[in-house]
Every structure is written in structure tokens, then in C-alpha cells.
Amino acid sequence: MEMFLNLWKLDEPVGRLKFLLNNILIFVILLVLSAPFYAILAAPNGTKGPVAIVLGLVSLYLSFINIAKRFWDLTARKMQGIWFTVGYFVAMMIPIINGLLALAAFIVLFFIPGRGDSKDEE
């Protein structure tokens, strides 16, 4: 339960293993949240817009927190990790560099060990 609660707040840097586990947990959370609304999303009425917006905002928030924690571990500074994450999300909106940035971020976030106080990297 602690891992689930830790996912919602920017409280500590995370290492590579916890980052991967958080990504899996985010996927499961979104799968569980979207399953009851599958009939609503498939229905041809006006309710699918607000449901999609809520699920998108939850996904964006959880991803932002998880990536900021990982950048915090890489830089050993909380604010620098947050600013790198903001820059990452802004750059991901540019279609020309989206694919290259996604590949570079995957390599950096999953394979480079951090400098922070992550417990699963020792």
C-alpha cells in the first residue's frame, strides 16, 4: 500500500527499479480506472469526452511525478528534476523530435544510475 501512496506525491527520488515498478503500477491503475468506463467510452453519447479527459489528466499527473522523481535521482536536486521533467513534457509535444526524445529518455531513465539517495540502486 505504501508504494501506491508514494506514487501520488513528489517526496523522494527513485532509482531505476522503482521507476520501472512505478510505470507498471501506473499502467495497472489506468487499466483499472478505464475498465468500468469502457462501455461509456464506446458509447456514441457525450459522456466519453469528460471521462477521457479525467483519465488523461490522471495519466499525465502520475507520469509527471514518476519522471520528476527519476530526474531528481539523476541530478540529485529536486527542482532541477522538476524543470527537466517540464522540459521533457514540452519537448514531447513537438512532433519532429518526439521519437528521438522518447528513445533518449528511455535510455537515460532506465539505464543510467542516479546520483541521489535511491535505496534500490545500492
mmCIF file of N, CA and C in Angstrom, residues 46-104:
data_model
loop_
_atom_site.group_PDB
_atom_site.id
_atom_site.type_symbol
_atom_site.label_atom_id
_atom_site.label_comp_id
_atom_site.label_asym_id
_atom_site.label_seq_id
_atom_site.Cartn_x
_atom_site.Cartn_y
_atom_site.Cartn_z
ATOM 1 N N GLY A 46 -22.398 11.858 -25.340
ATOM 2 C CA GLY A 46 -21.498 12.939 -24.981
ATOM 3 C C GLY A 46 -20.708 12.729 -23.698
ATOM 4 N N THR A 47 -20.798 11.541 -23.087
ATOM 5 C CA THR A 47 -20.100 11.333 -21.819
ATOM 6 C C THR A 47 -18.660 10.871 -21.984
ATOM 7 N N LYS A 48 -18.265 10.461 -23.178
ATOM 8 C CA LYS A 48 -16.907 9.938 -23.310
ATOM 9 C C LYS A 48 -15.845 11.023 -23.267
ATOM 10 N N GLY A 49 -16.177 12.248 -23.604
ATOM 11 C CA GLY A 49 -15.203 13.335 -23.543
ATOM 12 C C GLY A 49 -14.702 13.613 -22.140
ATOM 13 N N PRO A 50 -15.597 13.852 -21.177
ATOM 14 C CA PRO A 50 -15.142 14.108 -19.805
ATOM 15 C C PRO A 50 -14.407 12.926 -19.181
ATOM 16 N N VAL A 51 -14.837 11.710 -19.464
ATOM 17 C CA VAL A 51 -14.156 10.535 -18.921
ATOM 18 C C VAL A 51 -12.742 10.437 -19.488
ATOM 19 N N ALA A 52 -12.597 10.668 -20.775
ATOM 20 C CA ALA A 52 -11.277 10.625 -21.401
ATOM 21 C C ALA A 52 -10.373 11.729 -20.851
ATOM 22 N N ILE A 53 -10.940 12.889 -20.584
ATOM 23 C CA ILE A 53 -10.155 13.993 -20.028
ATOM 24 C C ILE A 53 -9.668 13.639 -18.623
ATOM 25 N N VAL A 54 -10.537 13.076 -17.789
ATOM 26 C CA VAL A 54 -10.151 12.701 -16.437
ATOM 27 C C VAL A 54 -9.059 11.631 -16.468
ATOM 28 N N LEU A 55 -9.233 10.603 -17.289
ATOM 29 C CA LEU A 55 -8.216 9.552 -17.390
ATOM 30 C C LEU A 55 -6.901 10.110 -17.932
ATOM 31 N N GLY A 56 -6.977 11.024 -18.872
ATOM 32 C CA GLY A 56 -5.774 11.645 -19.410
ATOM 33 C C GLY A 56 -5.046 12.480 -18.372
ATOM 34 N N LEU A 57 -5.796 13.229 -17.565
ATOM 35 C CA LEU A 57 -5.173 14.040 -16.515
ATOM 36 C C LEU A 57 -4.540 13.176 -15.422
ATOM 37 N N VAL A 58 -5.189 12.088 -15.061
ATOM 38 C CA VAL A 58 -4.610 11.171 -14.082
ATOM 39 C C VAL A 58 -3.319 10.568 -14.632
ATOM 40 N N SER A 59 -3.346 10.161 -15.884
ATOM 41 C CA SER A 59 -2.153 9.607 -16.528
ATOM 42 C C SER A 59 -1.027 10.631 -16.593
ATOM 43 N N LEU A 60 -1.352 11.849 -16.972
ATOM 44 C CA LEU A 60 -0.351 12.906 -17.061
ATOM 45 C C LEU A 60 0.254 13.208 -15.695
ATOM 46 N N TYR A 61 -0.575 13.307 -14.669
ATOM 47 C CA TYR A 61 -0.088 13.606 -13.318
ATOM 48 C C TYR A 61 0.839 12.507 -12.813
ATOM 49 N N LEU A 62 0.398 11.254 -12.905
ATOM 50 C CA LEU A 62 1.215 10.149 -12.408
ATOM 51 C C LEU A 62 2.526 10.020 -13.181
ATOM 52 N N SER A 63 2.484 10.198 -14.492
ATOM 53 C CA SER A 63 3.705 10.133 -15.294
ATOM 54 C C SER A 63 4.646 11.275 -14.943
ATOM 55 N N PHE A 64 4.102 12.474 -14.768
ATOM 56 C CA PHE A 64 4.935 13.620 -14.416
ATOM 57 C C PHE A 64 5.645 13.391 -13.081
ATOM 58 N N ILE A 65 4.913 12.928 -12.083
ATOM 59 C CA ILE A 65 5.501 12.688 -10.769
ATOM 60 C C ILE A 65 6.590 11.617 -10.854
ATOM 61 N N ASN A 66 6.314 10.539 -11.567
ATOM 62 C CA ASN A 66 7.280 9.445 -11.664
ATOM 63 C C ASN A 66 8.549 9.890 -12.397
ATOM 64 N N ILE A 67 8.404 10.593 -13.501
ATOM 65 C CA ILE A 67 9.571 11.047 -14.254
ATOM 66 C C ILE A 67 10.340 12.108 -13.472
ATOM 67 N N ALA A 68 9.639 12.986 -12.768
ATOM 68 C CA ALA A 68 10.318 14.001 -11.958
ATOM 69 C C ALA A 68 11.129 13.350 -10.839
ATOM 70 N N LYS A 69 10.589 12.300 -10.236
ATOM 71 C CA LYS A 69 11.333 11.593 -9.203
ATOM 72 C C LYS A 69 12.596 10.954 -9.775
ATOM 73 N N ARG A 70 12.489 10.420 -10.976
ATOM 74 C CA ARG A 70 13.662 9.779 -11.593
ATOM 75 C C ARG A 70 14.708 10.820 -11.984
ATOM 76 N N PHE A 71 14.282 11.947 -12.557
ATOM 77 C CA PHE A 71 15.233 13.018 -12.871
ATOM 78 C C PHE A 71 15.845 13.591 -11.587
ATOM 79 N N TRP A 72 15.071 13.623 -10.514
ATOM 80 C CA TRP A 72 15.590 14.061 -9.217
ATOM 81 C C TRP A 72 16.727 13.131 -8.785
ATOM 82 N N ASP A 73 16.552 11.830 -9.002
ATOM 83 C CA ASP A 73 17.603 10.880 -8.663
ATOM 84 C C ASP A 73 18.835 11.077 -9.547
ATOM 85 N N LEU A 74 18.627 11.377 -10.811
ATOM 86 C CA LEU A 74 19.751 11.558 -11.735
ATOM 87 C C LEU A 74 20.533 12.833 -11.449
ATOM 88 N N THR A 75 19.836 13.902 -11.063
ATOM 89 C CA THR A 75 20.503 15.187 -10.851
ATOM 90 C C THR A 75 20.846 15.446 -9.385
ATOM 91 N N ALA A 76 20.249 14.696 -8.479
ATOM 92 C CA ALA A 76 20.411 14.860 -7.033
ATOM 93 C C ALA A 76 19.855 16.195 -6.533
ATOM 94 N N ARG A 77 18.994 16.832 -7.334
ATOM 95 C CA ARG A 77 18.333 18.082 -6.940
ATOM 96 C C ARG A 77 16.869 18.016 -7.348
ATOM 97 N N LYS A 78 15.994 18.314 -6.392
ATOM 98 C CA LYS A 78 14.554 18.210 -6.634
ATOM 99 C C LYS A 78 14.077 19.189 -7.707
ATOM 100 N N MET A 79 14.407 20.463 -7.560
ATOM 101 C CA MET A 79 13.915 21.462 -8.512
ATOM 102 C C MET A 79 14.481 21.243 -9.910
ATOM 103 N N GLN A 80 15.727 20.821 -10.001
ATOM 104 C CA GLN A 80 16.313 20.547 -11.307
ATOM 105 C C GLN A 80 15.587 19.362 -11.963
ATOM 106 N N GLY A 81 15.231 18.362 -11.173
ATOM 107 C CA GLY A 81 14.463 17.237 -11.692
ATOM 108 C C GLY A 81 13.092 17.658 -12.189
ATOM 109 N N ILE A 82 12.458 18.570 -11.461
ATOM 110 C CA ILE A 82 11.140 19.068 -11.886
ATOM 111 C C ILE A 82 11.261 19.848 -13.190
ATOM 112 N N TRP A 83 12.268 20.724 -13.291
ATOM 113 C CA TRP A 83 12.436 21.512 -14.515
ATOM 114 C C TRP A 83 12.802 20.633 -15.706
ATOM 115 N N PHE A 84 13.619 19.593 -15.501
ATOM 116 C CA PHE A 84 13.917 18.664 -16.591
ATOM 117 C C PHE A 84 12.643 17.956 -17.056
ATOM 118 N N THR A 85 11.784 17.632 -16.102
ATOM 119 C CA THR A 85 10.533 16.964 -16.449
ATOM 120 C C THR A 85 9.608 17.896 -17.225
ATOM 121 N N VAL A 86 9.519 19.154 -16.814
ATOM 122 C CA VAL A 86 8.712 20.137 -17.554
ATOM 123 C C VAL A 86 9.254 20.268 -18.980
ATOM 124 N N GLY A 87 10.566 20.394 -19.104
ATOM 125 C CA GLY A 87 11.182 20.480 -20.430
ATOM 126 C C GLY A 87 10.930 19.240 -21.254
ATOM 127 N N TYR A 88 10.985 18.086 -20.624
ATOM 128 C CA TYR A 88 10.717 16.821 -21.315
ATOM 129 C C TYR A 88 9.291 16.790 -21.858
ATOM 130 N N PHE A 89 8.313 17.170 -21.026
ATOM 131 C CA PHE A 89 6.921 17.138 -21.470
ATOM 132 C C PHE A 89 6.663 18.170 -22.571
ATOM 133 N N VAL A 90 7.280 19.333 -22.481
ATOM 134 C CA VAL A 90 7.113 20.350 -23.532
ATOM 135 C C VAL A 90 7.736 19.849 -24.836
ATOM 136 N N ALA A 91 8.940 19.285 -24.743
ATOM 137 C CA ALA A 91 9.618 18.791 -25.944
ATOM 138 C C ALA A 91 8.879 17.611 -26.571
ATOM 139 N N MET A 92 8.197 16.809 -25.758
ATOM 140 C CA MET A 92 7.443 15.670 -26.307
ATOM 141 C C MET A 92 6.248 16.118 -27.146
ATOM 142 N N MET A 93 5.850 17.378 -27.035
ATOM 143 C CA MET A 93 4.743 17.898 -27.837
ATOM 144 C C MET A 93 5.184 18.325 -29.230
ATOM 145 N N ILE A 94 6.480 18.348 -29.487
ATOM 146 C CA ILE A 94 6.998 18.734 -30.803
ATOM 147 C C ILE A 94 7.135 17.468 -31.635
ATOM 148 N N PRO A 95 6.338 17.312 -32.688
ATOM 149 C CA PRO A 95 6.320 16.048 -33.431
ATOM 150 C C PRO A 95 7.656 15.659 -34.062
ATOM 151 N N ILE A 96 8.455 16.612 -34.488
ATOM 152 C CA ILE A 96 9.692 16.284 -35.189
ATOM 153 C C ILE A 96 10.691 15.580 -34.266
ATOM 154 N N ILE A 97 10.771 15.993 -33.005
ATOM 155 C CA ILE A 97 11.756 15.404 -32.102
ATOM 156 C C ILE A 97 11.152 14.412 -31.120
ATOM 157 N N ASN A 98 9.879 14.143 -31.226
ATOM 158 C CA ASN A 98 9.189 13.277 -30.282
ATOM 159 C C ASN A 98 9.824 11.889 -30.218
ATOM 160 N N GLY A 99 10.033 11.246 -31.332
ATOM 161 C CA GLY A 99 10.582 9.892 -31.363
ATOM 162 C C GLY A 99 12.002 9.816 -30.842
ATOM 163 N N LEU A 100 12.843 10.761 -31.262
ATOM 164 C CA LEU A 100 14.231 10.764 -30.795
ATOM 165 C C LEU A 100 14.306 11.041 -29.299
ATOM 166 N N LEU A 101 13.474 11.957 -28.836
ATOM 167 C CA LEU A 101 13.461 12.284 -27.409
ATOM 168 C C LEU A 101 12.955 11.110 -26.591
ATOM 169 N N ALA A 102 11.955 10.404 -27.077
ATOM 170 C CA ALA A 102 11.435 9.249 -26.357
ATOM 171 C C ALA A 102 12.511 8.167 -26.226
ATOM 172 N N LEU A 103 13.277 7.932 -27.279
ATOM 173 C CA LEU A 103 14.355 6.951 -27.227
ATOM 174 C C LEU A 103 15.453 7.395 -26.265
ATOM 175 N N ALA A 104 15.850 8.654 -26.341
ATOM 176 C CA ALA A 104 16.889 9.175 -25.450
ATOM 177 C C ALA A 104 16.428 9.123 -23.995
#
